[in-house]
PDB file of C-alpha atoms in Angstrom:
ATOM      1  CA  UNK P 195      55.983  86.986 105.392  1.00 30.00           C
ATOM      2  CA  UNK P 196      58.692  87.613 102.671  1.00 36.00           C
ATOM      3  CA  UNK P 197      60.785  84.708 101.521  1.00 32.00           C
ATOM      4  CA  UNK P 198      64.510  84.838 100.426  1.00 35.00           C
ATOM      5  CA  UNK P 199      66.229  82.453  98.174  1.00 38.00           C
ATOM      6  CA  UNK P 200      69.322  80.734  99.602  1.00 38.00           C
ATOM      7  CA  UNK P 201      72.048  81.599  97.055  1.00 45.00           C
ATOM      8  CA  UNK P 202      74.941  80.323  98.851  1.00 49.00           C
ATOM      9  CA  UNK P 203      75.919  76.895 100.182  1.00 53.00           C
ATOM     10  CA  UNK P 204      75.153  76.230 103.824  1.00 59.00           C
ATOM     11  CA  UNK P 205      78.587  77.164 105.623  1.00 73.00           C
ATOM     12  CA  UNK P 206      80.303  78.709 102.709  1.00 86.00           C
ATOM     13  CA  UNK P 207      82.547  81.536 103.602  1.00 92.00           C
ATOM     14  CA  UNK P 208      84.031  83.423 100.554  1.00 95.00           C
ATOM     15  CA  UNK P 209      87.719  84.372 100.794  1.00 96.00           C
ATOM     16  CA  UNK P 210      87.003  87.873  99.409  1.00 97.00           C
ATOM     17  CA  UNK P 211      84.537  90.057 100.859  1.00 96.00           C
ATOM     18  CA  UNK P 212      82.372  92.403  98.958  1.00 96.00           C
ATOM     19  CA  UNK P 213      83.178  96.003  98.429  1.00 97.00           C
ATOM     20  CA  UNK P 214      80.523  98.155  96.898  1.00 96.00           C
ATOM     21  CA  UNK P 215      81.283 100.533  94.137  1.00 94.00           C
ATOM     22  CA  UNK P 216      78.921 102.972  95.775  1.00 90.00           C
ATOM     23  CA  UNK P 217      77.044 105.438  93.697  1.00 86.00           C
ATOM     24  CA  UNK P 218      79.978 105.863  91.410  1.00 82.00           C
ATOM     25  CA  UNK P 219      78.945 104.096  88.268  1.00 78.00           C
ATOM     26  CA  UNK P 220      82.473 103.828  86.853  1.00 81.00           C
ATOM     27  CA  UNK P 221      84.068 102.403  90.222  1.00 90.00           C
ATOM     28  CA  UNK P 222      83.503  98.868  89.560  1.00 93.00           C
ATOM     29  CA  UNK P 223      87.118  97.823  88.727  1.00 93.00           C
ATOM     30  CA  UNK P 224      88.322  99.921  91.768  1.00 94.00           C
ATOM     31  CA  UNK P 225      85.789  98.111  93.895  1.00 96.00           C
ATOM     32  CA  UNK P 226      87.145  94.768  92.700  1.00 97.00           C
ATOM     33  CA  UNK P 227      90.692  95.940  93.323  1.00 97.00           C
ATOM     34  CA  UNK P 228      89.557  96.925  96.801  1.00 98.00           C
ATOM     35  CA  UNK P 229      88.077  93.399  97.255  1.00 98.00           C
ATOM     36  CA  UNK P 230      91.561  91.811  96.080  1.00 98.00           C
ATOM     37  CA  UNK P 231      93.706  93.852  98.352  1.00 97.00           C
ATOM     38  CA  UNK P 232      91.345  94.048 101.401  1.00 97.00           C
ATOM     39  CA  UNK P 233      91.519  97.956 101.351  1.00 97.00           C
ATOM     40  CA  UNK P 234      88.629 100.412 101.024  1.00 97.00           C
ATOM     41  CA  UNK P 235      87.248 101.771  97.861  1.00 95.00           C
ATOM     42  CA  UNK P 236      88.709 105.107  98.840  1.00 95.00           C
ATOM     43  CA  UNK P 237      92.187 103.571  99.572  1.00 97.00           C
ATOM     44  CA  UNK P 238      92.166 102.175  95.928  1.00 96.00           C
ATOM     45  CA  UNK P 239      90.755 105.448  94.327  1.00 93.00           C
ATOM     46  CA  UNK P 240      93.488 107.457  96.001  1.00 95.00           C
ATOM     47  CA  UNK P 241      96.093 105.005  94.758  1.00 96.00           C
ATOM     48  CA  UNK P 242      94.772 105.363  91.219  1.00 94.00           C
ATOM     49  CA  UNK P 243      95.002 109.282  91.626  1.00 94.00           C
ATOM     50  CA  UNK P 244      98.732 108.816  92.444  1.00 95.00           C
ATOM     51  CA  UNK P 245      98.897 107.230  89.014  1.00 94.00           C
ATOM     52  CA  UNK P 246      97.175 110.137  87.198  1.00 91.00           C
ATOM     53  CA  UNK P 247      93.561 109.055  87.360  1.00 92.00           C
ATOM     54  CA  UNK P 248      91.303 112.206  87.962  1.00 88.00           C
ATOM     55  CA  UNK P 249      89.564 112.366  91.243  1.00 84.00           C
ATOM     56  CA  UNK P 250      86.109 112.923  89.598  1.00 78.00           C
ATOM     57  CA  UNK P 251      85.135 110.943  86.538  1.00 70.00           C
ATOM     58  CA  UNK P 252      84.766 110.188  83.959  1.00 75.00           C
ATOM     59  CA  UNK P 253      87.823 108.261  84.474  1.00 73.00           C
ATOM     60  CA  UNK P 254      87.167 104.946  82.796  1.00 71.00           C
ATOM     61  CA  UNK P 255      89.475 105.888  79.943  1.00 78.00           C
ATOM     62  CA  UNK P 256      92.349 105.511  82.359  1.00 80.00           C
ATOM     63  CA  UNK P 257      91.153 102.233  83.696  1.00 80.00           C
ATOM     64  CA  UNK P 258      93.467 100.081  81.599  1.00 87.00           C
ATOM     65  CA  UNK P 259      95.120  96.742  82.499  1.00 89.00           C
ATOM     66  CA  UNK P 260      98.406  98.642  83.103  1.00 93.00           C
ATOM     67  CA  UNK P 261      96.689 100.890  85.638  1.00 94.00           C
ATOM     68  CA  UNK P 262      95.051  97.915  87.424  1.00 94.00           C
ATOM     69  CA  UNK P 263      98.594  96.218  87.458  1.00 95.00           C
ATOM     70  CA  UNK P 264      99.994  99.230  89.027  1.00 96.00           C
ATOM     71  CA  UNK P 265      97.418  99.382  91.637  1.00 96.00           C
ATOM     72  CA  UNK P 266      97.743  95.749  92.480  1.00 97.00           C
ATOM     73  CA  UNK P 267     101.448  95.623  92.618  1.00 96.00           C
ATOM     74  CA  UNK P 268     101.327  98.278  95.101  1.00 95.00           C
ATOM     75  CA  UNK P 269      99.580  95.638  97.312  1.00 96.00           C
ATOM     76  CA  UNK P 270     101.693  92.668  96.573  1.00 96.00           C
ATOM     77  CA  UNK P 271      99.616  91.322  93.873  1.00 97.00           C
ATOM     78  CA  UNK P 272     100.434  90.691  90.014  1.00 96.00           C
ATOM     79  CA  UNK P 273      97.811  91.328  87.273  1.00 95.00           C
ATOM     80  CA  UNK P 274      97.812  89.864  83.738  1.00 93.00           C
ATOM     81  CA  UNK P 275      96.883  92.005  80.742  1.00 91.00           C
ATOM     82  CA  UNK P 276      93.306  91.716  79.630  1.00 88.00           C
ATOM     83  CA  UNK P 277      92.714  88.038  78.508  1.00 83.00           C
ATOM     84  CA  UNK P 278      91.333  87.219  75.197  1.00 76.00           C
ATOM     85  CA  UNK P 279      87.605  86.863  74.856  1.00 83.00           C
ATOM     86  CA  UNK P 280      85.998  84.349  76.908  1.00 91.00           C
ATOM     87  CA  UNK P 281      82.448  82.837  77.316  1.00 92.00           C
ATOM     88  CA  UNK P 282      82.615  80.818  80.526  1.00 94.00           C
ATOM     89  CA  UNK P 283      84.059  81.089  83.832  1.00 96.00           C
ATOM     90  CA  UNK P 284      85.797  77.789  83.339  1.00 95.00           C
ATOM     91  CA  UNK P 285      88.201  79.656  81.031  1.00 94.00           C
ATOM     92  CA  UNK P 286      89.469  82.104  83.771  1.00 96.00           C
ATOM     93  CA  UNK P 287      92.250  81.729  86.222  1.00 96.00           C
ATOM     94  CA  UNK P 288      91.433  80.983  89.800  1.00 97.00           C
ATOM     95  CA  UNK P 289      91.375  84.667  90.788  1.00 98.00           C
ATOM     96  CA  UNK P 290      90.205  87.070  88.181  1.00 97.00           C
ATOM     97  CA  UNK P 291      88.675  90.409  87.385  1.00 97.00           C
ATOM     98  CA  UNK P 292      85.979  89.568  84.918  1.00 96.00           C
ATOM     99  CA  UNK P 293      84.233  91.794  82.624  1.00 94.00           C
ATOM    100  CA  UNK P 294      80.364  90.937  82.304  1.00 94.00           C
ATOM    101  CA  UNK P 295      77.574  92.483  80.422  1.00 91.00           C
ATOM    102  CA  UNK P 296      80.129  93.541  77.693  1.00 89.00           C
ATOM    103  CA  UNK P 297      78.556  95.668  74.794  1.00 87.00           C
ATOM    104  CA  UNK P 298      80.947  95.386  71.877  1.00 84.00           C
ATOM    105  CA  UNK P 299      79.268  98.512  70.256  1.00 85.00           C
ATOM    106  CA  UNK P 300      80.137 100.642  73.182  1.00 78.00           C
ATOM    107  CA  UNK P 301      83.252  98.781  74.192  1.00 79.00           C
ATOM    108  CA  UNK P 302      82.310  98.575  77.746  1.00 82.00           C
ATOM    109  CA  UNK P 303      80.853  96.288  80.394  1.00 89.00           C
ATOM    110  CA  UNK P 304      81.138  95.998  84.063  1.00 91.00           C
ATOM    111  CA  UNK P 305      83.769  94.247  86.377  1.00 95.00           C
ATOM    112  CA  UNK P 306      83.283  91.570  88.990  1.00 97.00           C
ATOM    113  CA  UNK P 307      85.693  89.407  91.073  1.00 98.00           C
ATOM    114  CA  UNK P 308      85.734  85.773  90.294  1.00 98.00           C
ATOM    115  CA  UNK P 309      87.400  83.223  92.535  1.00 98.00           C
ATOM    116  CA  UNK P 310      87.791  79.395  92.235  1.00 97.00           C
ATOM    117  CA  UNK P 311      88.021  78.643  96.087  1.00 96.00           C
ATOM    118  CA  UNK P 312      89.791  75.578  96.952  1.00 92.00           C
ATOM    119  CA  UNK P 313      88.649  73.924 100.128  1.00 86.00           C
ATOM    120  CA  UNK P 314      90.572  71.903 102.559  1.00 86.00           C
ATOM    121  CA  UNK P 315      88.592  68.830 101.690  1.00 88.00           C
ATOM    122  CA  UNK P 316      89.349  68.933  98.107  1.00 90.00           C
ATOM    123  CA  UNK P 317      86.235  70.489  96.861  1.00 91.00           C
ATOM    124  CA  UNK P 318      86.534  73.548  94.378  1.00 95.00           C
ATOM    125  CA  UNK P 319      83.734  76.164  94.644  1.00 95.00           C
ATOM    126  CA  UNK P 320      83.481  78.975  92.084  1.00 97.00           C
ATOM    127  CA  UNK P 321      82.021  82.136  92.909  1.00 97.00           C
ATOM    128  CA  UNK P 322      81.609  85.750  91.825  1.00 97.00           C
ATOM    129  CA  UNK P 323      81.408  88.921  94.018  1.00 97.00           C
ATOM    130  CA  UNK P 324      79.590  91.786  92.310  1.00 96.00           C
ATOM    131  CA  UNK P 325      80.241  95.337  93.462  1.00 97.00           C
ATOM    132  CA  UNK P 326      77.206  96.802  91.761  1.00 94.00           C
ATOM    133  CA  UNK P 327      75.097  98.199  94.362  1.00 91.00           C
ATOM    134  CA  UNK P 328      71.704  98.484  92.559  1.00 87.00           C
ATOM    135  CA  UNK P 329      71.155  94.679  91.982  1.00 83.00           C
ATOM    136  CA  UNK P 330      69.085  92.473  94.260  1.00 88.00           C
ATOM    137  CA  UNK P 331      71.344  91.901  97.329  1.00 90.00           C
ATOM    138  CA  UNK P 332      71.131  88.160  96.652  1.00 90.00           C
ATOM    139  CA  UNK P 333      73.049  88.660  93.472  1.00 92.00           C
ATOM    140  CA  UNK P 334      75.982  90.414  95.169  1.00 95.00           C
ATOM    141  CA  UNK P 335      77.456  86.884  95.637  1.00 95.00           C
ATOM    142  CA  UNK P 336      76.858  83.912  93.249  1.00 95.00           C
ATOM    143  CA  UNK P 337      78.081  80.618  94.249  1.00 95.00           C
ATOM    144  CA  UNK P 338      78.441  77.443  92.104  1.00 94.00           C
ATOM    145  CA  UNK P 339      78.413  76.784  88.438  1.00 93.00           C
ATOM    146  CA  UNK P 340      74.593  76.796  88.338  1.00 93.00           C
ATOM    147  CA  UNK P 341      74.523  80.374  89.711  1.00 93.00           C
ATOM    148  CA  UNK P 342      77.474  81.564  87.491  1.00 95.00           C
ATOM    149  CA  UNK P 343      75.534  80.194  84.445  1.00 93.00           C
ATOM    150  CA  UNK P 344      73.288  83.287  84.204  1.00 91.00           C
ATOM    151  CA  UNK P 345      76.511  85.543  83.827  1.00 93.00           C
ATOM    152  CA  UNK P 346      78.659  85.592  80.678  1.00 93.00           C
ATOM    153  CA  UNK P 347      82.370  86.771  81.167  1.00 96.00           C
ATOM    154  CA  UNK P 348      83.708  88.513  78.107  1.00 94.00           C
ATOM    155  CA  UNK P 349      87.378  89.582  78.994  1.00 93.00           C
ATOM    156  CA  UNK P 350      89.375  88.984  82.040  1.00 95.00           C
ATOM    157  CA  UNK P 351      92.523  90.026  84.100  1.00 95.00           C
ATOM    158  CA  UNK P 352      94.251  87.281  86.017  1.00 96.00           C
ATOM    159  CA  UNK P 353      95.535  88.071  89.427  1.00 97.00           C
ATOM    160  CA  UNK P 354      97.953  86.311  91.538  1.00 96.00           C
ATOM    161  CA  UNK P 355     100.449  86.884  94.555  1.00 94.00           C
ATOM    162  CA  UNK P 356     103.794  88.605  93.576  1.00 91.00           C
ATOM    163  CA  UNK P 357     106.785  86.508  94.458  1.00 85.00           C
ATOM    164  CA  UNK P 358     108.686  87.855  97.351  1.00 78.00           C
ATOM    165  CA  UNK P 359     111.815  89.794  96.096  1.00 69.00           C
ATOM    166  CA  UNK P 360     115.210  88.062  96.851  1.00 59.00           C
ATOM    167  CA  UNK P 361     117.082  90.019  99.466  1.00 60.00           C
ATOM    168  CA  UNK P 362     120.770  90.090  98.580  1.00 51.00           C
TER     169      UNK P 362
END
């Protein structure tokens, strides 16, 4: 009989639901945008195409913080520019697109969604949702500081709700 490791606290329900990047090795940032907006990967890719990103990659040169900001503002969210280098999830805003496995020689990494979920009982639970489809399924959601210790963020984009526009 196979055994599986329990990787989430009993009863933990993450606010953001996982969207896989599918077989597109460059779609991690789009999958994270889909998680943030509760849209499909296809919806986000079509939105990106509307901003000039080619339908078929490689399109990673287009995936700048400016593009992410444009995509997210279309869905009522505001994104910061890429934050400075970081080394721990404690350094990130409560909701962030975090780059992990960054290789400075190639200036690339892959993106995950980080969320510091605040519970009604006052507890704070940090977790990461990983869109990468080829890792073990138990690594798609990592909950708690001990689970996040095996990941090192390098860069991040903070995300928050857009303020409602004043109607005049």
